[in-house]
Structure formats: C-alpha cells, structure tokens
Coordinates of C-alpha atoms and ligand atoms in Angstrom, one line a residue:
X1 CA -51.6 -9.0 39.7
X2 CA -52.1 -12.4 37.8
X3 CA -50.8 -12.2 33.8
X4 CA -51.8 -14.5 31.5
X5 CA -52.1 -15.3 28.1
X6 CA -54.1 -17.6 25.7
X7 CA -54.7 -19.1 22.0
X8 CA -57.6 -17.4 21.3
X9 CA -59.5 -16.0 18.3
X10 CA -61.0 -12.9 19.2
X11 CA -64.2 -14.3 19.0
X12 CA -63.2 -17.1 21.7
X13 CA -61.8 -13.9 23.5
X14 CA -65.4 -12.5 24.2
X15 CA -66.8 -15.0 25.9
X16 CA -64.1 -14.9 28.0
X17 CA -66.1 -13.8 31.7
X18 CA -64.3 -10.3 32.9
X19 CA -64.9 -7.1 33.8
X20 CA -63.9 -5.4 30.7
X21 CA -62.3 -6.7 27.5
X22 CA -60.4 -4.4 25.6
X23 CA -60.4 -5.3 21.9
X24 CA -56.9 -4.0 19.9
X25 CA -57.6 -3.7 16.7
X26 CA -54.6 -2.7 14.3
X27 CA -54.8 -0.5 10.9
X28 CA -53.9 -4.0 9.3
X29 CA -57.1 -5.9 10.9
X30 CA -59.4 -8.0 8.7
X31 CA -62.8 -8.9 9.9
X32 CA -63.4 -12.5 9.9
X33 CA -67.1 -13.8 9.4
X34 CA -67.1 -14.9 13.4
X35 CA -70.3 -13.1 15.1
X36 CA -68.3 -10.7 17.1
X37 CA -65.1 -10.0 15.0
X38 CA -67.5 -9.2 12.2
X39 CA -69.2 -6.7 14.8
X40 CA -65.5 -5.2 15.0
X41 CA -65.2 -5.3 11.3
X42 CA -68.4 -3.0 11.1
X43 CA -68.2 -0.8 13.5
X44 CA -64.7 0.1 11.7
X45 CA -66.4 0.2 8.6
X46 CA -69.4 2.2 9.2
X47 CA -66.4 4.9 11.0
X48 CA -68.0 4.3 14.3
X49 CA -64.1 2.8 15.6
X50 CA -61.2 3.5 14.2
X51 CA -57.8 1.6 14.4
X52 CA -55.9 4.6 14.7
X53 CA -53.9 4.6 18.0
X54 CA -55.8 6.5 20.7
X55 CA -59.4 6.3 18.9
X56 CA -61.7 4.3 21.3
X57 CA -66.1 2.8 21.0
X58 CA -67.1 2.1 24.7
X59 CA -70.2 -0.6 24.2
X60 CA -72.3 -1.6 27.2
X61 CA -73.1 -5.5 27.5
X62 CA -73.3 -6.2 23.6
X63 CA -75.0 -9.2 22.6
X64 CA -71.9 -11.1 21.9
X65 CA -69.7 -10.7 24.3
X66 CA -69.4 -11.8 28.0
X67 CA -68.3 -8.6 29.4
X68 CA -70.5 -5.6 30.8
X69 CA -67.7 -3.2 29.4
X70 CA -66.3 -3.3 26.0
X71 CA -64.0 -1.0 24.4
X72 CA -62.9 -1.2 20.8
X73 CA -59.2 0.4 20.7
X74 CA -56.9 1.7 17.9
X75 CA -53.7 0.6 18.4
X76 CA -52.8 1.9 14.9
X77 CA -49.3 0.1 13.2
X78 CA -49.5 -2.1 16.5
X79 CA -46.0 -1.0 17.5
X80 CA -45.0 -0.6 21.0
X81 CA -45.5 3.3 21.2
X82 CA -49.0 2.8 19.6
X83 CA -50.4 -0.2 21.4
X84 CA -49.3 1.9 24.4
X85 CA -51.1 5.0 23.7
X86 CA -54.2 3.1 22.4
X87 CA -54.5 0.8 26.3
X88 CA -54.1 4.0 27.8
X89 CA -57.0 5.8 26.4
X90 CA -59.1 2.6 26.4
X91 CA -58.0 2.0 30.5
X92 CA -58.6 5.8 31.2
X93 CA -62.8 5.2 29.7
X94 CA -63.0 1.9 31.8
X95 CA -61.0 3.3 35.1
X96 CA -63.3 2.2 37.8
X97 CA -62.4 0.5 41.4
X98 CA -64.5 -2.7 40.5
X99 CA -62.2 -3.8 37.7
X100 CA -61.3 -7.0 38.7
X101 CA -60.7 -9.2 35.7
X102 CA -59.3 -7.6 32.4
X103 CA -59.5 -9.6 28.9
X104 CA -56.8 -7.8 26.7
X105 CA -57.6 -9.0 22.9
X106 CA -55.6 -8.6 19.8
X107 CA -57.3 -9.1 17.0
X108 CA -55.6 -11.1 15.1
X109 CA -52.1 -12.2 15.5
X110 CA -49.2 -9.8 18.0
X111 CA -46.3 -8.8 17.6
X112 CA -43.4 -9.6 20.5
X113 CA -43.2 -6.0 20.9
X114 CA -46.9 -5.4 21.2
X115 CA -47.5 -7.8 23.6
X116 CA -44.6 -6.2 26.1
X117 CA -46.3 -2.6 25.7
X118 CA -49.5 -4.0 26.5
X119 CA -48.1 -5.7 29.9
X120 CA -46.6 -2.7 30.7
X121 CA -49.0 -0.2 29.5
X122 CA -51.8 -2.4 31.6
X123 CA -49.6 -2.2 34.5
X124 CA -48.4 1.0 34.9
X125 CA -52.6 2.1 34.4
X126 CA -53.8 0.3 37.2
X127 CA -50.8 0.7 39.9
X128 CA -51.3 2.4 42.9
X129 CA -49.0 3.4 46.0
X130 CA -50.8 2.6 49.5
X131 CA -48.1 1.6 52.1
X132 CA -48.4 4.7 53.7
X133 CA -52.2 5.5 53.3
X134 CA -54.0 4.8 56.5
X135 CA -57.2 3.6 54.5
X136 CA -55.4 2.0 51.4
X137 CA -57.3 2.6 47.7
X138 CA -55.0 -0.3 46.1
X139 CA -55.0 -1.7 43.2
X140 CA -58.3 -4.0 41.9
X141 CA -57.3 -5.0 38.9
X142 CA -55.9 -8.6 39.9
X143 CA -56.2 -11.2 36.7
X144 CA -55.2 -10.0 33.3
X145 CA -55.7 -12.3 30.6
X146 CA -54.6 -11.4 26.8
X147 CA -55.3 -13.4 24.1
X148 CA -54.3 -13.5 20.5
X149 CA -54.4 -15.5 17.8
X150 CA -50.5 -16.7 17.9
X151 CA -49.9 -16.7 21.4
X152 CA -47.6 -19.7 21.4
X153 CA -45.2 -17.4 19.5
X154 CA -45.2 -14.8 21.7
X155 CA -44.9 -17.0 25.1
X156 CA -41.0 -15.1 25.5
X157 CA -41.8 -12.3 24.9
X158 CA -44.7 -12.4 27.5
X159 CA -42.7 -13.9 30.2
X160 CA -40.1 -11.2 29.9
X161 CA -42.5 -8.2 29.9
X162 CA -44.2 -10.0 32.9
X163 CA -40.9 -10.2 35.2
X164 CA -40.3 -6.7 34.8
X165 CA -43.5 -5.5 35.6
X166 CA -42.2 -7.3 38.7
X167 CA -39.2 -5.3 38.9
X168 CA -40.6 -2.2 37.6
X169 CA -43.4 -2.8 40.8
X170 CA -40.4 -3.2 43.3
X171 CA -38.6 0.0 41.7
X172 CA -41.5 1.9 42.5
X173 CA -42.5 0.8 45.3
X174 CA -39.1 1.5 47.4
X175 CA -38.5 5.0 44.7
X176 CA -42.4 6.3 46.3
X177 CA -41.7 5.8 49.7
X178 CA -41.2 8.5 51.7
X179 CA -37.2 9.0 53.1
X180 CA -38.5 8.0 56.7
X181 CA -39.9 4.6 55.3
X182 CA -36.9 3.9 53.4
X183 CA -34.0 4.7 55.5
X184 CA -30.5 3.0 54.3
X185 CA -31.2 0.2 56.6
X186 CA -34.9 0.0 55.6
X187 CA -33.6 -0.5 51.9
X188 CA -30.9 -3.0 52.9
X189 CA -33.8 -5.2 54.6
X190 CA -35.7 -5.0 51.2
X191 CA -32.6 -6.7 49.5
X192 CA -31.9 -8.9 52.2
X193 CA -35.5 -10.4 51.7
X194 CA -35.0 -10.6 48.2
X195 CA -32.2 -12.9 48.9
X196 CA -34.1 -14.9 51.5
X197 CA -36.9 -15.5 48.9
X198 CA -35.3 -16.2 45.7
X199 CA -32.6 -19.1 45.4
X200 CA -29.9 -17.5 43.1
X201 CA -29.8 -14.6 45.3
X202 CA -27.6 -13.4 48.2
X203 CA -27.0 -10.0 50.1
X204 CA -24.3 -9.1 52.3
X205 CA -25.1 -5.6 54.1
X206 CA -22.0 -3.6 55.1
X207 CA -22.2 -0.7 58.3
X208 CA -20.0 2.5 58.9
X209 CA -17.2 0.2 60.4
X210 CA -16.6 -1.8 57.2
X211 CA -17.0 0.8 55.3
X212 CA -14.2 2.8 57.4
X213 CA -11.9 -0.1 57.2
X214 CA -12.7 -0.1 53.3
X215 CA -11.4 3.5 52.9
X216 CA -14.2 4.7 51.7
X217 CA -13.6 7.9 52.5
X218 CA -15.9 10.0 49.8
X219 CA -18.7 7.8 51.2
X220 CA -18.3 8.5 55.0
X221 CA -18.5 12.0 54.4
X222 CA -22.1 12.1 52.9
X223 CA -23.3 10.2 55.5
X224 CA -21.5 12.1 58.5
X225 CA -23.9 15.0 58.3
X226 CA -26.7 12.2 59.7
X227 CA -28.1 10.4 62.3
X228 CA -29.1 7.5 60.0
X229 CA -26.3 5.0 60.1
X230 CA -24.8 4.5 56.1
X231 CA -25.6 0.6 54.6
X232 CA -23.3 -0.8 51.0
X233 CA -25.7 -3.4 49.7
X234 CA -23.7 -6.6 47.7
X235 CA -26.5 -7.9 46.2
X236 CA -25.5 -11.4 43.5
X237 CA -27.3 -12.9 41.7
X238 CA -25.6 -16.8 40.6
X239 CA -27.1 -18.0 37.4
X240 CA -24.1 -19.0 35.6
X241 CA -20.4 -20.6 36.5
X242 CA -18.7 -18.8 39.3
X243 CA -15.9 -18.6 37.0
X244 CA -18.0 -16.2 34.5
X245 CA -17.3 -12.8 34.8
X246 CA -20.6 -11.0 36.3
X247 CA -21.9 -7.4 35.4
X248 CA -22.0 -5.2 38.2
X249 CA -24.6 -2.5 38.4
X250 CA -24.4 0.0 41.1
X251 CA -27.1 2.0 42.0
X252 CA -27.0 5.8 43.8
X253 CA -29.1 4.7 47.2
X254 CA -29.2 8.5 48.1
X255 CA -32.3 8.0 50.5
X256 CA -32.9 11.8 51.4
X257 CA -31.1 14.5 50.0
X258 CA -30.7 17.7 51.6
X259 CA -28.1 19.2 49.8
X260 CA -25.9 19.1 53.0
X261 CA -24.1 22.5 53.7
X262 CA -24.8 24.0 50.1
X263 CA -28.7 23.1 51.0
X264 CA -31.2 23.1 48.8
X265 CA -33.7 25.7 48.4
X266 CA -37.4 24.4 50.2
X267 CA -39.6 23.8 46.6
X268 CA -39.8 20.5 45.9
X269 CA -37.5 19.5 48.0
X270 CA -39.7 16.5 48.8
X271 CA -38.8 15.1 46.2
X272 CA -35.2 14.2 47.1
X273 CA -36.5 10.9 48.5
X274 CA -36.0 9.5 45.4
X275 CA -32.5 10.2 45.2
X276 CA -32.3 6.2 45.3
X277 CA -34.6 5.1 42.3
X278 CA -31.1 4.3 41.2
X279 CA -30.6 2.0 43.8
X280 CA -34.5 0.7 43.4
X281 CA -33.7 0.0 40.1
X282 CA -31.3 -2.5 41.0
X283 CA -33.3 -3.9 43.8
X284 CA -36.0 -4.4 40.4
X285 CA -33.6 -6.1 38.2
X286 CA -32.8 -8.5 41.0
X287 CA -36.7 -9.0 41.2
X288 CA -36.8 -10.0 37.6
X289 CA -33.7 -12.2 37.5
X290 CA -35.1 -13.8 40.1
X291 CA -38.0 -14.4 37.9
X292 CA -36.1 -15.0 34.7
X293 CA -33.4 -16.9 35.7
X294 CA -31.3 -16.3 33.1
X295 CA -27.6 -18.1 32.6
X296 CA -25.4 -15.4 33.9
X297 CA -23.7 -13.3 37.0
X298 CA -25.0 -10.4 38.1
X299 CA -23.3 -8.3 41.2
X300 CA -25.8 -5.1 42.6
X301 CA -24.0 -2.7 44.6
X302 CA -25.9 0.0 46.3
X303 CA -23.9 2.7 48.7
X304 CA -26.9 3.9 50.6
X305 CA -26.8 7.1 53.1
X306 CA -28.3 10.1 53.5
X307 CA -27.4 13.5 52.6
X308 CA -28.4 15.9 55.7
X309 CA -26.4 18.5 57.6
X310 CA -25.4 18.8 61.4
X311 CA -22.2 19.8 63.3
X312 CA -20.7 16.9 62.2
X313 CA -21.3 17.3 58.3
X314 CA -18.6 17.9 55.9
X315 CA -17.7 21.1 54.8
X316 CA -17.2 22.4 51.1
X317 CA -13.4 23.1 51.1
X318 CA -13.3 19.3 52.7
X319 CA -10.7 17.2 51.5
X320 CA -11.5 13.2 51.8
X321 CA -9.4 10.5 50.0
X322 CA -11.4 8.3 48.6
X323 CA -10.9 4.0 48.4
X324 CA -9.0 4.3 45.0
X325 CA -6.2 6.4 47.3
X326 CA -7.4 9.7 45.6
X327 CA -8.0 12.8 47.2
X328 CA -11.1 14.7 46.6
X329 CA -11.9 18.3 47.4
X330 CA -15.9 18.2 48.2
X331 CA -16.7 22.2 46.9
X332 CA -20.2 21.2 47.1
X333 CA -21.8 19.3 49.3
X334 CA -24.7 19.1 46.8
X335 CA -22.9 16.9 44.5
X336 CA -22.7 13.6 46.9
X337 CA -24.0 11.4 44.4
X338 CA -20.8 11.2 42.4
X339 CA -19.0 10.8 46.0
X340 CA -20.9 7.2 47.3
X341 CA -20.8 6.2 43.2
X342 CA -16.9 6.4 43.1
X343 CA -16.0 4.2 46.4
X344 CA -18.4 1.8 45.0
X345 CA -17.3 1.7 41.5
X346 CA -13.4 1.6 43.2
X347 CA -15.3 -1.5 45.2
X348 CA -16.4 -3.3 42.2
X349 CA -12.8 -3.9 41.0
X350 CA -12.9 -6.9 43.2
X351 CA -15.7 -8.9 40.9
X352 CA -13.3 -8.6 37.3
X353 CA -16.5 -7.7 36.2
X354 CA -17.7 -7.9 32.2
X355 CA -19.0 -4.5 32.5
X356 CA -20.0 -2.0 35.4
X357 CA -23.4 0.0 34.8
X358 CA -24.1 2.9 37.3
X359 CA -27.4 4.2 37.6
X360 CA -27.9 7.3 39.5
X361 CA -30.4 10.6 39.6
X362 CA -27.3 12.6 39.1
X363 CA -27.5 15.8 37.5
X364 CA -30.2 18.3 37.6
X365 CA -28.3 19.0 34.2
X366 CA -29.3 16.0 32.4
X367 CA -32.7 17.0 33.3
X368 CA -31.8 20.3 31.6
X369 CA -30.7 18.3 28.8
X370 CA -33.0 15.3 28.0
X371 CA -36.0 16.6 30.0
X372 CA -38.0 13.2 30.7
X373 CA -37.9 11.4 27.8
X374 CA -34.2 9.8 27.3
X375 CA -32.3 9.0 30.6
X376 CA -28.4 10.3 29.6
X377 CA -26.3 7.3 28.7
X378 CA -22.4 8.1 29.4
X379 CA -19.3 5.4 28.3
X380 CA -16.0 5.1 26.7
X381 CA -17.2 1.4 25.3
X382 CA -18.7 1.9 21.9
X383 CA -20.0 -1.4 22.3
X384 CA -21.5 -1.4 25.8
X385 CA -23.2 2.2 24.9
X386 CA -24.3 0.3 21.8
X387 CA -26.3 -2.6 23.8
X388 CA -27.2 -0.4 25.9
X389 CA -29.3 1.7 23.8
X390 CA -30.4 -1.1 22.1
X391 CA -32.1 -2.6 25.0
X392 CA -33.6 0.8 25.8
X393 CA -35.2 0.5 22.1
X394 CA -36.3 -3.3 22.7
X395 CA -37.9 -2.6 26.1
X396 CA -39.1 1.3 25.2
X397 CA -36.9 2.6 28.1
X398 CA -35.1 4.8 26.0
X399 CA -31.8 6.6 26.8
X400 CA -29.1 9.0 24.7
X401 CA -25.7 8.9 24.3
X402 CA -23.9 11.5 25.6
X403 CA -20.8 12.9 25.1
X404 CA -17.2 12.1 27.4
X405 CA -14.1 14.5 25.5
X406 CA -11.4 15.0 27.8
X407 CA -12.3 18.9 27.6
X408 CA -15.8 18.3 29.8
X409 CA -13.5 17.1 32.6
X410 CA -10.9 20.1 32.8
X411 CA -13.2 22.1 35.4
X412 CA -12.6 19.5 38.2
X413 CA -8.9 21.0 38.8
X414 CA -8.3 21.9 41.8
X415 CA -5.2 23.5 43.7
X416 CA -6.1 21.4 47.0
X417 CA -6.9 17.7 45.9
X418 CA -6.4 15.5 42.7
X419 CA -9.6 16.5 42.1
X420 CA -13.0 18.9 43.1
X421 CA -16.4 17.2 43.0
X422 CA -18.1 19.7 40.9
X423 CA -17.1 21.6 37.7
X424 CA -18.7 24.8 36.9
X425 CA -22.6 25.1 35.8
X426 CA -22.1 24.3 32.1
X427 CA -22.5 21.1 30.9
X428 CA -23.0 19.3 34.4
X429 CA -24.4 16.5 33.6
X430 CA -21.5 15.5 31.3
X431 CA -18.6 17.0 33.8
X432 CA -20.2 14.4 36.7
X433 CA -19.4 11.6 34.5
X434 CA -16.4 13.0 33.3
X435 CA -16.0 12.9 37.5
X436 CA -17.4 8.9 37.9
X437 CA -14.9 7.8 35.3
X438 CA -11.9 8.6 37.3
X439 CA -12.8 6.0 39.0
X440 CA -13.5 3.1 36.4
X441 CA -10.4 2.4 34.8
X442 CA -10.1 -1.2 35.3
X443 CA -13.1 -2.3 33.3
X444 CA -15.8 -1.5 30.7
X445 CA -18.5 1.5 32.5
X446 CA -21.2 2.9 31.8
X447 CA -23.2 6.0 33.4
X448 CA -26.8 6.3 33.2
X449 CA -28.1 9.4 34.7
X450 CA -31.8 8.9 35.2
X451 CA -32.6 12.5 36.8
X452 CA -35.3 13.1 34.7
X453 CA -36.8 9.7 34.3
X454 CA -36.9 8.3 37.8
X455 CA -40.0 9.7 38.7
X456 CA -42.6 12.0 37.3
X457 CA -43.2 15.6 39.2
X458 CA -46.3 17.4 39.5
X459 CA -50.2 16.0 39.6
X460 CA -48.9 12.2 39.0
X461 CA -45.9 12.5 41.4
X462 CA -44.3 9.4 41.6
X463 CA -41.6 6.7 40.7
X464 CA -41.4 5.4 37.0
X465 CA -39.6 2.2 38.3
X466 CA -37.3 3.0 34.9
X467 CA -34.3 2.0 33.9
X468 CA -35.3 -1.1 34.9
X469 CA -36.6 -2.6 31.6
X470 CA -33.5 -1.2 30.2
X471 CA -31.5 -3.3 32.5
X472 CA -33.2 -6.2 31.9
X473 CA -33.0 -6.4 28.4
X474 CA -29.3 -5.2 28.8
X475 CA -28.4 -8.5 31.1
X476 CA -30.5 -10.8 29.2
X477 CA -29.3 -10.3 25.7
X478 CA -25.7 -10.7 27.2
X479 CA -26.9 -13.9 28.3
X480 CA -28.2 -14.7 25.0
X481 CA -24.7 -13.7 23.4
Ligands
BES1 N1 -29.9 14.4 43.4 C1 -29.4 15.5 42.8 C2 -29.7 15.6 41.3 C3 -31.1 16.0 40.9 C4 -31.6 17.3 41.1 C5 -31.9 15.0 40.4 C6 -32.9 17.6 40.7 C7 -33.2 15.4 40.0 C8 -33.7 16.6 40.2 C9 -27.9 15.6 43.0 O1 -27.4 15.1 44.1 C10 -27.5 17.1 42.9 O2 -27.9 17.8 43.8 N2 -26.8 17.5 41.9 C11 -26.4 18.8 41.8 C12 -25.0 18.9 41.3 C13 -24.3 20.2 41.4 C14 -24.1 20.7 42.8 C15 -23.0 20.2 40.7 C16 -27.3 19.5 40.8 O3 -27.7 18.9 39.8 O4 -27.7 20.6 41.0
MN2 MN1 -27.3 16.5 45.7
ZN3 ZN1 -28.5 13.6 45.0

C-alpha cells in the first residue's frame, strides 16, 4: 500500500480522482467560502454532519467532488484517539472490495499526532491475512493519499507513522501465521531476508549445536520436547559508530506452545501460535529501521523453539543450568517463556548494551491484570520505564508500569535449584519478571509482557503487530537524545 501526502486545501483535495475521500472535519473547523468546504460548512451547520468523533454523512457523487463516495467524518478534538475512532466508522460505511484509491482530507491544518492515527487507523482497516487462503481476498486498497493544509509540517511525522505501518504489517504477518508456516527455522529465514534486503542489516542464525556449546541450558530444554530443530536469531541493525552502545531487544519466538508436560487444556489452544508476536515485533522494528534509518545501534535477539511434549521433553522436577551458570528447577513446563528469555538476556551481556528491552506474551496474568488495553511494562530504571511509556503515549501503543518489590520474587525458592520457574498463582505476571531479572544485572532491562495485546481473540482473531510502534518511538527518541 502506497502512502502519500500533499499541500492541499480541502477544496483541491476533492478533485483529487479516488474511490472515496474521507473528509475529517474537527470541532475547531471553519468553513472557508471554497465551493466544497462551504458544502462541509453547511452540512455541519444545518446538523446534517457533526464533527464529533464517530459521527459520519455518506454522499453519493456530489457535484463538487471527484469521488463516487464521500463521507464527512467527525474526528472531534482531532487527537489521536478521536481521529482514530472517527476513520474507523467512516472506513466501516465505505468497506467495499473495489476501494482502490483513498483521499484522506483534513480540513484544515493536522496535527503530528493526527496524521500518525490516521496512517495507522487507515491501515489496520483495510489489512487482510491471505498467505494461507487457497483463493486469497487481499487487500484492495493500494494508494492512500492525505492531504492537509500544512502538510510540509507534518512530512516527520508522516514518514514515521508510515515505516511502522511497515513494521506493524511484518508483525502481523509472521504473529497470524499458523505454527506450521512459521516454524523456528521458517522465522529465522524471515530475518535472514530482512538482512539480505536492507543495507544496515545483518542476521546470524544459530542451531542446537551452538546453542549447546553456549550453555544455554534453560533454552535446550523447551525445545527438547520437539521435532522442530531450536533457531537464536542475532539480528543488528548498524546505523551509528560501532563504538555506540546498541539497544538490544529480545523477543519470546515461542512458535507453538503446548504447554509441554503441564499441557494446556484444548480451548483455544490455537492460539498459542502467537507465542512469538514478541519475536515478530522485533522482526517489525527491524522493518522500520530499515525504513527510517535512524543514527543508532540496534541488536534483535530472538530464541525461537517450540514448546511440545514427547519422550524426550523435560520434566517438571527438571533441573537445567542455565548460560549465566544458574541452576533452575523447571516445576512447570508451562512457564518456558521466562526459560528461552533468560539464556538470551545472559546472551546479550556480550553487546554492553544501552539498555535491553524484552518483549514476550508471558503471563496469562498480565492478561488478568491489564486485559487488552496496556501491555505490562516491568524495570528497575526509572528512566528507561519513563521513555518507555512515553513512546507508548506518542505512538498510542500504550503500556503500564508495573510493580518489581523484592517480595513478588520470594515464591521462586526452591530446595533443589537457585531457583523454580514459577511462583505460586498470585500475582504471576509480576513473579515472571521478578524471574527475567535474575538474569539482567549487567545492564539497564526492561520487561514488556504483551499477553493481552499481541493479538485480538474471538470474531477478529488475529495479530495486532503491537508493541511495535512502542518500539519505534522508544529507539528513535534515543536517537534524537
Ligand atoms: N504463552 C503463555 C502465556 C499466555 C497465556 C499468553 C494465555 C496469552 C494467553 C505462557 O507461556 C504461559 O503458559 N504462561 C503460564 C505461566 C504459568 C505456568 C506460571 C500462564 O500464564 O498460565
Ligand atoms: Mn507456556
Ligand atoms: Zn508461552
């Protein structure tokens, strides 16, 4: 899908050619004496539209404009959360499969934020999953055009939003497909052809033999319990001196998970294939930096495996030592995530990274907890957890702090190990952290548990491609500082 955007008045704007143009009219919006903006200006006035966010006029081939189908859309104090809300109901009136060209029109002058909700909100209304449909219903929609009145100003802004939708696209994309079209090694050729395509970028894919001779121990025994041979993606991205410290994000690349031994009961069960939206996520942000190219160093880490069961799987009562040196006594085989997260967090010691960002769908807890709204933010930085939530504000991919007392982490003692890999039921989200910083004591962490906002359940299953705005904002205002 082709983005663009363009100086115009909104007048200009309508005779644009296009399938549909979508007017946005804000509470603030004042009719100018132009033949269709005064058309706006009366419809709002006789109460036939309103700018309130969500209100929408369909019109059919009016006089003055260019398009068959025009809708006049409410996008209320023109903030992000409105001018969301009011594409959405305006695309939902227009959905049709011969949408091909969409004019997006402000009237009047945008907002930075505004114009990043409406790239996103125009995105995530027209995508569609086909790769494994036999007669593919894809996407139509492939030339966007929005135009406002100060579009030079918002040029930034638009570029930004536009490289995530790329990322956001790849996250979903690799998150949707089912566990036997995104095996570990399926997902390590996705970042290998990242590399190949993008100049900053390189991959180096690790097997079960380097991983053995790594020590990763916690790792090797998720994957043990299948047939599907583990991969640890090193994914960097170069933009800056080799000398400056990079970020390292890892993501949970959990392509299937079963539960292992302390299975999972049958309901929705399917969707444990996207136990590695966390490591989609990354493969995203490398999408966008690729885009973006911003002035920094990023690492990606992804420990990828999946979590099945067979006379070779580990036990709960298992004891593995893990590549820090300690010992771990798995007492659920249901909690792997936290056990590929800690080799590669022990792993990315090697980079003297800035910070280390974890994303993983941890914790059915966290779902519990922040439903899917907020994906749970974990770190002992006051200052990382500050940018962090910031850049969830700036790019709408919102996340909560949550808490890390040394209390939360009491319930991993165990008699047999220097540590168990679950806690009891209460407070799980915050005692798997408590587990994944154990592991992080050489650098600045962060956890971000995206269990409930990976992926939506029910009649509009399917990935979110979050936290991957989040990210981006995260790395680029680092590279701005
Ligand atoms: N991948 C799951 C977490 C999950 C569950 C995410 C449901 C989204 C929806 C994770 O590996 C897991 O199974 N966690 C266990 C941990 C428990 C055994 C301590 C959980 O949350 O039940
Ligand atoms: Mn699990
Ligand atoms: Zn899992």
């Amino acid at each position: 899908m082709n983005f663009e955007l363009k100086p115009l008045s909104l007048h200009e704007a309508a005779t644009e050619k296009c399938d549909a143009l979508l007017v946005l009219v804000p509470d603030s919006f004042k009719p100018g004496r132009d033949g269709f903006t005064a058309l706006v200006g009366r419809a709002i006035k006789d109460g036939d539209a309103q700018t309130k966010a969500g209100k929408i006029l369909s019109l059919y081939k009016p006089a003055l404009a260019q398009a068959s189908r025009v809708v006049i859309a409410g996008i209320g104090d023109g903030s992000a959360k409105q001018v969301r809300s009011g594409i959405a109901a305006a695309l939902a009136s227009v959905k049709s499969d011969q949408l091909k060209k969409l004019v997006l029109a402000f009237a009047g002058p945008a907002r930075d934020a505004s114009v990043r909700a409406a790239v996103s909100a125009v995105a995530d209304g027209s995508y569609s999953y086909t790769t494994t449909k036999s007669k593919p219903e894809g996407r139509t929609l492939h030339a966007v055009l929005l135009t406002a009145s100060n579009a030079p100003d918002l040029q930034a802004a638009f570029g930004r939003a536009v490289a995530v939708v790329r990322g956001v696209e790849l996250a979903k994309e690799w998150g949707n497909r089912p566990a036997n079209h995104a095996t570990p090694s399926l997902l390590a050729k996705a970042a290998e052809a990242l590399a190949a395509k993008h100049g900053k970028i390189s991959c180096e894919v690790l097997g079960p033999k380097e991983v053995a001779k790594l020590g990763m121990g916690a790792f090797l025994a998720v994957a043990q319990g299948s047939d599907e041979p583990l991969r640890f993606i090193v994914l960097k991205y170069n933009g800056a001196a080799k000398a400056a410290a990079p970020t390292v994000l890892v993501g949970k690349g959990i392509t299937f998970d079963s539960g292992g031994i302390s299975i999972k009961p049958a309901a929705e069960m399917d969707e444990m294939k996207f136990d590695m939206c966390g490591a989609a996520s990354v493969l995203g942000v490398f999408r966008s930096l690729a885009e973006l190219k911003p002035a920094i160093n990023v690492v990606g880490l992804i420990p990828s495996c999946e979590n099945l069961l067979n006379g070779r799987a580990v036990k709960p009562g298992d004891v593995v030592t893990s590549m820090s040196g300690q010992t771990i006594e798995i007492l659920n085989t249901d909690a792997e995530g936290r056990l590929v997260l800690c080799d590669a967090l022990t792993y990315a010691e090697r980079f003297k990274p800035r910070a280390v960002v974890d994303i993983a769908t941890l914790t059915g807890a966290c779902v519990v907890a922040l439903g899917n709204v907020r994906s749970g933010l974990f770190s002992p930085d006051a200052d990382l957890a500050k940018a962090l939530s910031a850049a969830g504000e700036a790019a709408q991919d919102l996340c909560w702090q949550m808490p890390l007392d040394e209390e939360y982490g009491e319930g991993l003692k165990t008699s047999f190990a220097d540590m168990a890999n679950v806690a009891g039921r209460a407070g799980g989200a915050v005692s798997a952290a408590k587990y994944l910083q154990r592991f992080t004591a050489q650098y600045p962490w962060a956890h971000l548990d995206i269990a409930g906002t990976a992926w939506k359940s029910g009649a509009s299953k399917g990935a979110t491609g979050r936290p991957v705005g989040l990210l981006v904002e995260y790395l680029l205002a680092q590279a701005g500082a």
